[in-house]
XYZ file of C-alpha atoms in Angstrom:
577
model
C 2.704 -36.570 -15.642
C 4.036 -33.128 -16.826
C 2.270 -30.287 -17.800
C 3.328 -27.888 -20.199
C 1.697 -23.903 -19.667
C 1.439 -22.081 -23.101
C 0.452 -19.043 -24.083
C -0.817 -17.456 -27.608
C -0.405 -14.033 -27.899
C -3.168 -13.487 -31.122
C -6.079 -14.706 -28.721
C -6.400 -12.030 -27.431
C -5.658 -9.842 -30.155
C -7.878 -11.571 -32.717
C -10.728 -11.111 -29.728
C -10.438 -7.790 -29.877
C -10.325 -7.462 -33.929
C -13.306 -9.601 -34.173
C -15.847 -7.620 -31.009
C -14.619 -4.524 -33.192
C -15.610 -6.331 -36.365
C -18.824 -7.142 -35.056
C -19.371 -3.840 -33.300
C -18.951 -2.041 -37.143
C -21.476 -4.439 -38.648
C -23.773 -3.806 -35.885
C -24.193 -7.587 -35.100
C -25.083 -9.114 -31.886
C -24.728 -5.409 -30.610
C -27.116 -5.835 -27.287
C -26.598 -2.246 -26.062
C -26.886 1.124 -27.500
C -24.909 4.383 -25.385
C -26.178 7.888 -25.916
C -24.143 10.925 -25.909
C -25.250 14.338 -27.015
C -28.370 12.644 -28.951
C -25.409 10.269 -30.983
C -26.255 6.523 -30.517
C -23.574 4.145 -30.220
C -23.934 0.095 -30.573
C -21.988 -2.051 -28.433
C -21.780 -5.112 -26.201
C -22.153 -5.491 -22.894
C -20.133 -7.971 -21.800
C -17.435 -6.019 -23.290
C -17.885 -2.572 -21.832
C -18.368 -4.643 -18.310
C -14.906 -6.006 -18.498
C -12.913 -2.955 -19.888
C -14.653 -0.118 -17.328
C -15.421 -0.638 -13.709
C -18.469 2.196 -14.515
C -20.160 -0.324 -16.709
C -19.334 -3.109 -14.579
C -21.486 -1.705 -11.901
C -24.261 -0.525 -14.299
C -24.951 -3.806 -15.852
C -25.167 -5.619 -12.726
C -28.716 -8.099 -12.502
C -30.289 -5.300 -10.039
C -29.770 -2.368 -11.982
C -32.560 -1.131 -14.229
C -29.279 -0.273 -16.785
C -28.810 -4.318 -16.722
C -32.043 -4.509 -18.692
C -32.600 -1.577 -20.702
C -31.830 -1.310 -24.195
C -30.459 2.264 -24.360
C -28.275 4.609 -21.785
C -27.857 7.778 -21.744
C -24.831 9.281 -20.650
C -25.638 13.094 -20.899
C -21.956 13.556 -18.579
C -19.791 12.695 -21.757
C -19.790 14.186 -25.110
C -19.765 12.077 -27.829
C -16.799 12.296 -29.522
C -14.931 11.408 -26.138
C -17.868 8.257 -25.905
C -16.471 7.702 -29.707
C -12.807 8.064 -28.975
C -13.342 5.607 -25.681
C -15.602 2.915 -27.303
C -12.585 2.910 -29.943
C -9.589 2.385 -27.325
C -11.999 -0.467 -26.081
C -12.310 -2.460 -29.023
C -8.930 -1.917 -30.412
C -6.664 -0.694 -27.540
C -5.904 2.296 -29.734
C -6.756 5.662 -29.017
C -5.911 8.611 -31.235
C -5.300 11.326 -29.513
C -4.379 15.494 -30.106
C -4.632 18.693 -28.059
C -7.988 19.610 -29.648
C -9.707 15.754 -27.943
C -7.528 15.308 -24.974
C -9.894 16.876 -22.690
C -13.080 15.212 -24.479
C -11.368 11.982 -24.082
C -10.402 12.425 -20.663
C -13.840 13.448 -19.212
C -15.435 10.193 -21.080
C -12.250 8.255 -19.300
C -12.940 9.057 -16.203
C -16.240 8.899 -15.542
C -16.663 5.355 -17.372
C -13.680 4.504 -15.303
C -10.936 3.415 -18.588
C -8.440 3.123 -16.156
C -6.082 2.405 -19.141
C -7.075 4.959 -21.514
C -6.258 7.561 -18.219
C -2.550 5.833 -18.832
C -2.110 6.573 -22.388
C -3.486 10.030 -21.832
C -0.679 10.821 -19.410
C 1.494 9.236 -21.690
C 0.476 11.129 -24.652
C 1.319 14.821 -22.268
C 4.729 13.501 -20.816
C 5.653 12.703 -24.208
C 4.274 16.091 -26.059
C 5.681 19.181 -24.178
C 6.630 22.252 -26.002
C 6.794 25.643 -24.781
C 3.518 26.611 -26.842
C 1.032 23.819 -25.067
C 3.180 23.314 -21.461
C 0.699 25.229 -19.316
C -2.153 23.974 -21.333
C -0.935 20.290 -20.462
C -0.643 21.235 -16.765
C -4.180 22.913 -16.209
C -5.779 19.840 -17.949
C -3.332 17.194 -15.941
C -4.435 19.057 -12.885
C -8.014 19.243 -13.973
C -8.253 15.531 -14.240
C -5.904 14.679 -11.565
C -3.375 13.169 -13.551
C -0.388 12.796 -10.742
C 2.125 11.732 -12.935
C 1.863 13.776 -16.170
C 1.378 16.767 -13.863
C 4.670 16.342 -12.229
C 6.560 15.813 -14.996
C 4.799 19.110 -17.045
C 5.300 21.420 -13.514
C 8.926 20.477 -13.892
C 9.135 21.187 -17.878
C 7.532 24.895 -17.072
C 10.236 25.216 -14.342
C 13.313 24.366 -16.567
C 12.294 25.904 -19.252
C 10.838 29.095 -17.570
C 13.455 30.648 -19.686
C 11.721 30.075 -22.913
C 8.331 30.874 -21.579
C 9.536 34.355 -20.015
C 11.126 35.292 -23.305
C 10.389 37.076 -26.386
C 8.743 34.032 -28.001
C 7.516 32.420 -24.644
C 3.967 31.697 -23.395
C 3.644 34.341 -20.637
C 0.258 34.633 -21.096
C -0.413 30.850 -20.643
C 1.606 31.242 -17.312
C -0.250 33.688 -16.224
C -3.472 31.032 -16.910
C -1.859 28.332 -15.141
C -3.479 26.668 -12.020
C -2.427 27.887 -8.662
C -1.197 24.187 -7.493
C 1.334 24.382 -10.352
C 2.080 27.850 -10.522
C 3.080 27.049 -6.723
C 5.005 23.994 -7.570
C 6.680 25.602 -10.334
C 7.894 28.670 -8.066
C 9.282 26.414 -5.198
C 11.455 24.467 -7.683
C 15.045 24.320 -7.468
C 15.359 23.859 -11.695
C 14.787 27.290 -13.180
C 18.216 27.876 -15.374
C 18.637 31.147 -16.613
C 16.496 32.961 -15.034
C 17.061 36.052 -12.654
C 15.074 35.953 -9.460
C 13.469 39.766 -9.862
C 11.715 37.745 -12.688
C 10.430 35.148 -11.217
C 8.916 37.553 -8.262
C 7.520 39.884 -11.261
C 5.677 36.659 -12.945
C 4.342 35.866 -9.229
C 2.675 39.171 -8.717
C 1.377 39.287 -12.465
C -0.285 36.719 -11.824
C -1.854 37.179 -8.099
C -3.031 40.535 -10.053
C -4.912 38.193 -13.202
C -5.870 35.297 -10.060
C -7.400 36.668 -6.907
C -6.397 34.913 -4.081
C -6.957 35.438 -0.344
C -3.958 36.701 1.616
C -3.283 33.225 3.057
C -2.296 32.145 -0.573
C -0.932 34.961 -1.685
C 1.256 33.934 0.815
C 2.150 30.721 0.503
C 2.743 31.072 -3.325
C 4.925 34.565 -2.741
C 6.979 32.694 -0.193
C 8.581 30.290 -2.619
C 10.396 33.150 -3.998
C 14.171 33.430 -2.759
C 14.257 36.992 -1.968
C 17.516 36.954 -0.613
C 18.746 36.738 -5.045
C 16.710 39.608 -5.576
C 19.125 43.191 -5.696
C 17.557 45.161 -2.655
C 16.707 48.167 -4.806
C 14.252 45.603 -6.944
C 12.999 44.571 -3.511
C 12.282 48.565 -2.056
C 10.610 49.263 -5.763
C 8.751 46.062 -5.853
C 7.384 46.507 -2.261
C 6.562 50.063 -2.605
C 3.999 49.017 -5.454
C 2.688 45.935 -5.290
C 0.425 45.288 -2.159
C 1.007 41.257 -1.567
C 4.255 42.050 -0.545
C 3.411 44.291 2.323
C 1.380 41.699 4.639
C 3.552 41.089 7.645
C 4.286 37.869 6.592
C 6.331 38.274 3.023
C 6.998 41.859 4.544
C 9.444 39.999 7.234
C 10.992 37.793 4.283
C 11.942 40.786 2.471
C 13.111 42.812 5.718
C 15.492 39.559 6.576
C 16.658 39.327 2.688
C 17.808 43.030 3.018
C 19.142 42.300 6.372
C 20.946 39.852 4.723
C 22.224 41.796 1.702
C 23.741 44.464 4.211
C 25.914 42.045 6.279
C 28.434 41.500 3.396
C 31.138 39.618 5.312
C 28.427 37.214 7.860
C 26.571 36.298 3.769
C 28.538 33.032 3.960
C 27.516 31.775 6.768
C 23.993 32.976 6.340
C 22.935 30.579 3.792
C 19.668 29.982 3.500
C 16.872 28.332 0.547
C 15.946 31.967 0.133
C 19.723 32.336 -1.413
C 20.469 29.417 -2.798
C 20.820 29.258 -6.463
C 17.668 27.439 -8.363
C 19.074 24.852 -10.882
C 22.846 24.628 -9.376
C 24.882 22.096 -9.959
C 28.497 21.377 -8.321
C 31.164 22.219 -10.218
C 34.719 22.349 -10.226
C 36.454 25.942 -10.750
C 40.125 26.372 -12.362
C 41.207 29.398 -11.051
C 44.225 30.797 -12.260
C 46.771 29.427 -14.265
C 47.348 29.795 -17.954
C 49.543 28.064 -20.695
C 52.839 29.591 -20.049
C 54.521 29.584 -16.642
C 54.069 32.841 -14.763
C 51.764 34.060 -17.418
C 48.304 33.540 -15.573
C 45.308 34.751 -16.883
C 42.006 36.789 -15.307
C 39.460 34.039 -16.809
C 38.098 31.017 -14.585
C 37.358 27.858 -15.877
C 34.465 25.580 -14.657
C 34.581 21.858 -15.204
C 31.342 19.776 -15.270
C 32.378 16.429 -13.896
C 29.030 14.603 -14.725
C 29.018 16.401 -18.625
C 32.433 16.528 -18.839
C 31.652 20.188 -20.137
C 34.338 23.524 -20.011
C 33.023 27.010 -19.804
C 34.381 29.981 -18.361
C 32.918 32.167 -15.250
C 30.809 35.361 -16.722
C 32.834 37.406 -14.898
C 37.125 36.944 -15.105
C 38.869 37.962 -11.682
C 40.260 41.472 -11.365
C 44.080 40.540 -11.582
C 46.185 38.139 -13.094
C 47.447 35.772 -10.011
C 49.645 32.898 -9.663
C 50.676 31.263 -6.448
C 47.077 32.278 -4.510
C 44.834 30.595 -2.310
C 41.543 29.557 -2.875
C 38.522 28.184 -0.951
C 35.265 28.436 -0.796
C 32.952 29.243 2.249
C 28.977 29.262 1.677
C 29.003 28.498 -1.972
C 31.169 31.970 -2.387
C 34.655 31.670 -3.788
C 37.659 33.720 -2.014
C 41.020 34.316 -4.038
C 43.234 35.436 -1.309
C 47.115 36.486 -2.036
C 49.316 35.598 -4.539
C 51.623 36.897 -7.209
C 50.359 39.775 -9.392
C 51.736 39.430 -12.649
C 52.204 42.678 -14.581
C 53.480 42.039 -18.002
C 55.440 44.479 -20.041
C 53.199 46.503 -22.852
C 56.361 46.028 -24.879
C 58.218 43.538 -24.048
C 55.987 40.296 -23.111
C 58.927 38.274 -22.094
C 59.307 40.860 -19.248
C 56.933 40.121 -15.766
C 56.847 42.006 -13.019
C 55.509 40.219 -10.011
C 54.291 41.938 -7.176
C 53.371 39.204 -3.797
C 49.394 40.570 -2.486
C 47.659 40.847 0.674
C 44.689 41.464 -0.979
C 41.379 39.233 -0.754
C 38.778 38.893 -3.702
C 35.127 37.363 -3.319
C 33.085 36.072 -5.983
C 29.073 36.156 -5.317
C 27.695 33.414 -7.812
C 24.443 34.840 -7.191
C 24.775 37.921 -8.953
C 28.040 37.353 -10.777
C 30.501 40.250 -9.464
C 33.928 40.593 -7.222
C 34.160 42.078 -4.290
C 37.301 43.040 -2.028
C 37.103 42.092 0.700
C 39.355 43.037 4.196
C 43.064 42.137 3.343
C 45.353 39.529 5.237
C 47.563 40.950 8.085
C 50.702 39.855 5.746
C 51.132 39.251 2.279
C 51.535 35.624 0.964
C 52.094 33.646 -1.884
C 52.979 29.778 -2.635
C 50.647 29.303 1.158
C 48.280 27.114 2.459
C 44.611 27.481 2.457
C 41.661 25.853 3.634
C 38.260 26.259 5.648
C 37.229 24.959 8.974
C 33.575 25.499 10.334
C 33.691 27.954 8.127
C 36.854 29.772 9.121
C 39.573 30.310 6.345
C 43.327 29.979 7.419
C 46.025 31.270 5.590
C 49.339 29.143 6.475
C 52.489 30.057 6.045
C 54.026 30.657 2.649
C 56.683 33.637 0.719
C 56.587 37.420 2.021
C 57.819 40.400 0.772
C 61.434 40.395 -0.056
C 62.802 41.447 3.477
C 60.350 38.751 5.162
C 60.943 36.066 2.091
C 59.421 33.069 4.085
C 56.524 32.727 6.619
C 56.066 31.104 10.165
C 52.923 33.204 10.619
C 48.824 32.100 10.705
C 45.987 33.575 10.255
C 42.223 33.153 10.046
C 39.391 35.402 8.857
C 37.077 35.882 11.545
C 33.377 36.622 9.142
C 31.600 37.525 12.364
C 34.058 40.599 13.010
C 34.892 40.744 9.076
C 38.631 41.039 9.655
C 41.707 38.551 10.201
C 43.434 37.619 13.296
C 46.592 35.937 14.401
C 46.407 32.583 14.528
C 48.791 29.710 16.013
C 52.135 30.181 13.828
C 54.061 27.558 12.557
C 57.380 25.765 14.391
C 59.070 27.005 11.448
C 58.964 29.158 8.247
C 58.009 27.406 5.177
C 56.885 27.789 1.395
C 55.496 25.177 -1.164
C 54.037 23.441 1.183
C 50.363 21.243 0.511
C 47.560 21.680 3.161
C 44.256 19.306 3.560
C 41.584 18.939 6.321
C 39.848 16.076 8.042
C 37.276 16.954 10.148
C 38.506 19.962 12.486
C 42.362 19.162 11.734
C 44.739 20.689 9.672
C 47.778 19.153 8.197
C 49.997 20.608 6.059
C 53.419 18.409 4.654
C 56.494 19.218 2.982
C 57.786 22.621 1.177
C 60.659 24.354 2.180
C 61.353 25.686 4.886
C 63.666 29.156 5.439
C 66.706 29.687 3.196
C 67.059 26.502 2.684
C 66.818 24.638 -0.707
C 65.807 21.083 -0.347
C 62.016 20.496 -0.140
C 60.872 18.546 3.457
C 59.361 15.717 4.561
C 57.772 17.040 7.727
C 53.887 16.793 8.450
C 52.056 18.864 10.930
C 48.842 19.083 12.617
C 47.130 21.288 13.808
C 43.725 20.677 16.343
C 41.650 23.583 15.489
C 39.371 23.127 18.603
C 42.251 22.677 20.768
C 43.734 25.899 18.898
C 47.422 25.495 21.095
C 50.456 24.187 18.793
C 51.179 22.237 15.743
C 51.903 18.720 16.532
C 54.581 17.081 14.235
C 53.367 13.891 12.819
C 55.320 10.810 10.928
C 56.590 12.628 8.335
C 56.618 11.608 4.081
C 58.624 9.015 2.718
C 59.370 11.247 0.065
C 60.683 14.944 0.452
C 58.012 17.524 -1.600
C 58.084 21.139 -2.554
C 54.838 22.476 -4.783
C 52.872 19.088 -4.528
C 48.823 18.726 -3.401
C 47.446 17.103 -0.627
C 44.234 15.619 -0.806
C 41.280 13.794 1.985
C 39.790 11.324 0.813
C 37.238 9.082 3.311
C 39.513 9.672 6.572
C 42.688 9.184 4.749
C 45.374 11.642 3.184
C 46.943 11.343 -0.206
C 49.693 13.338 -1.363
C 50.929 13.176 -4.928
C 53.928 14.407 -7.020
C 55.630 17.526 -6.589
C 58.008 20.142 -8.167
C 61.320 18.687 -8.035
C 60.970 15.071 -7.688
C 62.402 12.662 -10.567
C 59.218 10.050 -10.106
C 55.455 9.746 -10.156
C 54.992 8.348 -6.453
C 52.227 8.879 -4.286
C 51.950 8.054 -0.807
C 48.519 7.875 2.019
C 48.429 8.599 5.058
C 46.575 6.522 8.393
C 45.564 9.588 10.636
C 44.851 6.818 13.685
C 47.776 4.535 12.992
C 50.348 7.727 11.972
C 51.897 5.780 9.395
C 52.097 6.660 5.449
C 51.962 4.085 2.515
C 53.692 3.989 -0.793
C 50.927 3.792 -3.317
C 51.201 2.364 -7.242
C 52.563 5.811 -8.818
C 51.414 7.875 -11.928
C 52.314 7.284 -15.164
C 53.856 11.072 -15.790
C 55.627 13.108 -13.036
C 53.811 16.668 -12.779
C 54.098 20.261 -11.061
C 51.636 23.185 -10.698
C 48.888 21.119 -11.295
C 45.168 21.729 -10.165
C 43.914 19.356 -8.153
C 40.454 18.740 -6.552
C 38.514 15.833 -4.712
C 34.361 15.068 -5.780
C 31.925 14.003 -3.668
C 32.013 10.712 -4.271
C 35.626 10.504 -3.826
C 37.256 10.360 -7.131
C 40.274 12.378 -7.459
C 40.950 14.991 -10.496
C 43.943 16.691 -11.168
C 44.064 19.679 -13.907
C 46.579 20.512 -16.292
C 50.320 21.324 -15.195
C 54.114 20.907 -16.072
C 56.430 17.899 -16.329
C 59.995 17.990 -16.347
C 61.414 16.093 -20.275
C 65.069 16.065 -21.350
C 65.428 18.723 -18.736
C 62.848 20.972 -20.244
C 59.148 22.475 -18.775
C 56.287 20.329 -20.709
C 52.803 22.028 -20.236
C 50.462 18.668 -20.439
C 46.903 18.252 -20.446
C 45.554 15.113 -19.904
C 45.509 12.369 -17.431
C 43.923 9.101 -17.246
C 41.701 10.432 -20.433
C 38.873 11.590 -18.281
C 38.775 14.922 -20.146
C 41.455 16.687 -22.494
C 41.402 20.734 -21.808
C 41.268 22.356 -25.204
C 44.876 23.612 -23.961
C 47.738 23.352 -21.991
C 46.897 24.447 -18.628
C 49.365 25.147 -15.523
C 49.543 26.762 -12.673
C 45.880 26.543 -11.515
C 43.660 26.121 -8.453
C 41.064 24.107 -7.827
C 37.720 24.136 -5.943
C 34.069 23.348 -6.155
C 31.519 25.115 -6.032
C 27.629 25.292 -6.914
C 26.365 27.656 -10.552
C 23.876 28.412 -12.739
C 23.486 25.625 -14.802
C 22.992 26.214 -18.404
C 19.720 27.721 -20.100
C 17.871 24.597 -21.247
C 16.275 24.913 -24.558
């Protein structure tokens, strides 16, 4: 025999409709609740199955089970009202003015439910005017969820509330468990650290606190992004931030600001940018060939999004290196370009030893100790945090270089490394683990571009190792790592689009399906999750220099780009409004 299981969805609908239908004509009502000297008819059966308060209440050995009336002098009535109407209908209307009335009549009758919509109704009703509001009364009521998600509205838009038109009053009001939360968040666009640490002592001065807390909430401030003369004013007038305790944060964030070339390697969360997000820098480069310009470019890959660095670079380079070591970018080398006031079409290019650092922290260049030699068209790259410059062009009576070397951060200068078997320009460079390769280029006076590989163990720190060299000879191409393997793609002078891998434990490179368009002085770059990007560049069609833009159609650069650099980095993401 089969058996068929159906459901109707009006039952229990048309339930409802008619216990609210009787409750309005007063009809078979057998129990009357009393709030603030308002009586309110209802049925008891009902009430038992919607809160676990009444459930208990009208159990056979209460005295509640048989009375006629109950009082409930812990509610006010128009939360009892607002309650007894979600019960019977499953609608509740709710506003800022009966939130709180309806939450204190929802949690002590136990509407489990109506505590859901409530949350709902504050995740779903943030603005800058009633944020802080919402999180007092979410923490008030201890409403987990809806005080999460308000604690991380005040934290990304802190901007708003600390501006002209914000709510820095209701900040000031806000609970200490979110004021604390809010403070130790790593979402807070647009907004300058000395603020945050101003808000914080505002409001330990409106909210006393023992020293303990004072504390705690202080030390979810990164005072190692606060300029040290904010830090000697702010200490010098503002008590919390003398006990021994914040006292040694701010003595090891000035510490830290005086040891200029050790601030890479002494990252910390009391430096690290609040509301970062990796992105990918295009440094360099411009539209014409050897016309470069000062700007950066920074790439969103998850956006897709363009915008330029607040701050352009100090000279117009081509042909540098770039890396970056403790989320700070270095621009070492290169070709300064010095155009002609009157003529444009003439350049004067001048090779550079110098070294430039950008702090995204507070937005400004610094220059740093210069390489031993000057170098353009090199290799660069970072290993535990050392950066090795490789080989590349000289001045005119040294054209080509043989010569390595590596900036030492602990002793702030650069040192001889182990030089090259021979002198070479052009030439790619990537890193797996604590090995450097670099492939192709050209080496001396000569004019073809090479196939060699080398290696270099950086542990082992003795000689470069020749490896099985390219199947393809390449001058101005880009090597890339990619999950223990090495890819190398295009270059200047070849006629095709191949690209080739490379096995580091079986020695051996593979052909791989080429690109669609051949390409040189390109940016190239490799995300965290692997995927390739390459940037711009130049293609060689009917024997003439093609500035192109686009490949695969991930993004299309609102112009011609070439000659760039790539490298990623963590910045301020943008203000959220």
């Amino acid at each position: 025999m089969s058996y068929f299981l159906m459901l109707s969805k009006s039952h229990g609908e048309g339930l409802l409709s008619r216990y609210q239908s009787l409750r309005q004509d007063g009809r078979m009502c057998d129990i009357i609740l009393e709030a603030e000297g308002k009586e309110f008819p209802a049925h008891r059966t009902l009430l038992a199955c919607s809160s676990d308060y009444f459930w208990s209440l009208f159990q056979e050995h209460t005295l509640e089970s048989k009375a006629q009336t109950v009082c409930l002098p812990a509610v006010s009535s128009t939360g009892l009202e607002l309650v007894l109407d979600f019960i019977y209908t499953s609608w509740i209307s709710l506003s800022s003015s009966n939130l709180e009335d309806t939450l204190e009549a929802s949690c002590y009758l136990q509407v489990t439910h109506a505590l859901d919509l409530c949350t709902e109704y504050i995740s779903n009703s943030l603005t800058l005017d009633n944020c802080c509001f919402f999180a007092n009364v979410a923490g008030r009521y201890s409403l987990s969820e809806a005080l999460a998600i308000t604690n991380s509205f005040i934290a990304r838009h802190m901007a708003g509330l600390l501006g002209p038109n914000g709510d820095r009053s209701g900040l000031l009001e806000l609970n200490l468990d979110s004021f604390r939360e809010v403070l130790g968040s790593d979402k807070i666009p647009g907004v300058k650290e000395t603020a945050l640490l101003q808000l914080a002592l505002d409001w330990i001065s409106c909210n006393t606190l023992p020293a303990l807390e004072s504390n705690s909430l202080l030390s979810r401030i990164r005072f190692g992004l606060v300029p040290p003369e904010d830090l000697n004013q702010l200490r010098s007038h503002n008590p919390p931030l003398r006990t021994p305790f914040i006292y040694s944060l701010i003595e090891k964030a000035l510490h830290y600001h005086l040891q200029v070339p050790l601030q890479p390697l002494n990252q910390s969360v009391h430096t690290s940018l609040r509301a970062s997000t990796n992105m990918v820098l295009l440094v360099g480069g411009g539209v014409e060939a050897d016309r470069p310009q000062t700007q950066i470019q920074s790439y969103n890959p998850d956006s897709k999004m363009l915008q330029m660095l607040p701050v352009n670079m100090a000279k117009k380079l081509q042909h540098q290196g770039v890396c970056v070591v403790g989320n700070f970018l270095f621009v070492l080398g290169g070709e300064v370009v010095e155009v002609d006031g009157e003529n444009e079409k003439m350049a004067v290019m001048t090779v550079s030893d110098q070294v430039w650092r950008y702090d995204p922290r507070f937005q400004h260049w610094e220059e740093m100790e210069p390489l031993l030699q000057k170098r353009a068209q090199f290799s660069c790259c970072v290993v535990e945090g050392v950066i090795y410059a490789i080989g590349g062009r000289g001045q005119r009576e040294e054209p080509t270089l043989s010569s390595v070397e590596k900036y030492n951060m602990y002793a702030g200068c650069w040192r001889s490394g182990v030089s090259l078997p021979y002198t070479v320009h052009g030439q790619a460079c990537a890193t797996i683990g604590k090995g450097i390769y670099i492939s192709g280029g050209i080496h001396g006076s000569q004019t073809e571009s090479s196939k060699e590989v080398l290696f270099l163990n950086t542990c082992d720190n003795d000689v470069w190792v020749r490896r099985s060299a390219m199947s393809i000879a390449r001058f101005g191409h880009q090597m890339a790592a990619v999950k223990g393997k090495l890819y190398a793609f295009l270059g200047m002078y070849e006629p095709f689009c191949d690209i080739e891998s490379y096995d580091p434990k079986e020695n051996q490179w593979t052909r791989l399906k080429p690109l669609l368009q051949d390409r040189f002085c390109y940016g190239l770059t490799v995300t965290p999750g692997g995927c390739v990007l390459m940037f711009g560049g130049r293609q060689w069609r009917d024997g003439q220099e093609v500035c192109i833009v686009i490949w695969r159609k991930v993004y299309k650069l609102p112009q011609p780009l070439c000659g760039t650099q790539c490298v990623q980095m963590s910045l301020q993401e943008l203000i959220e409004t």
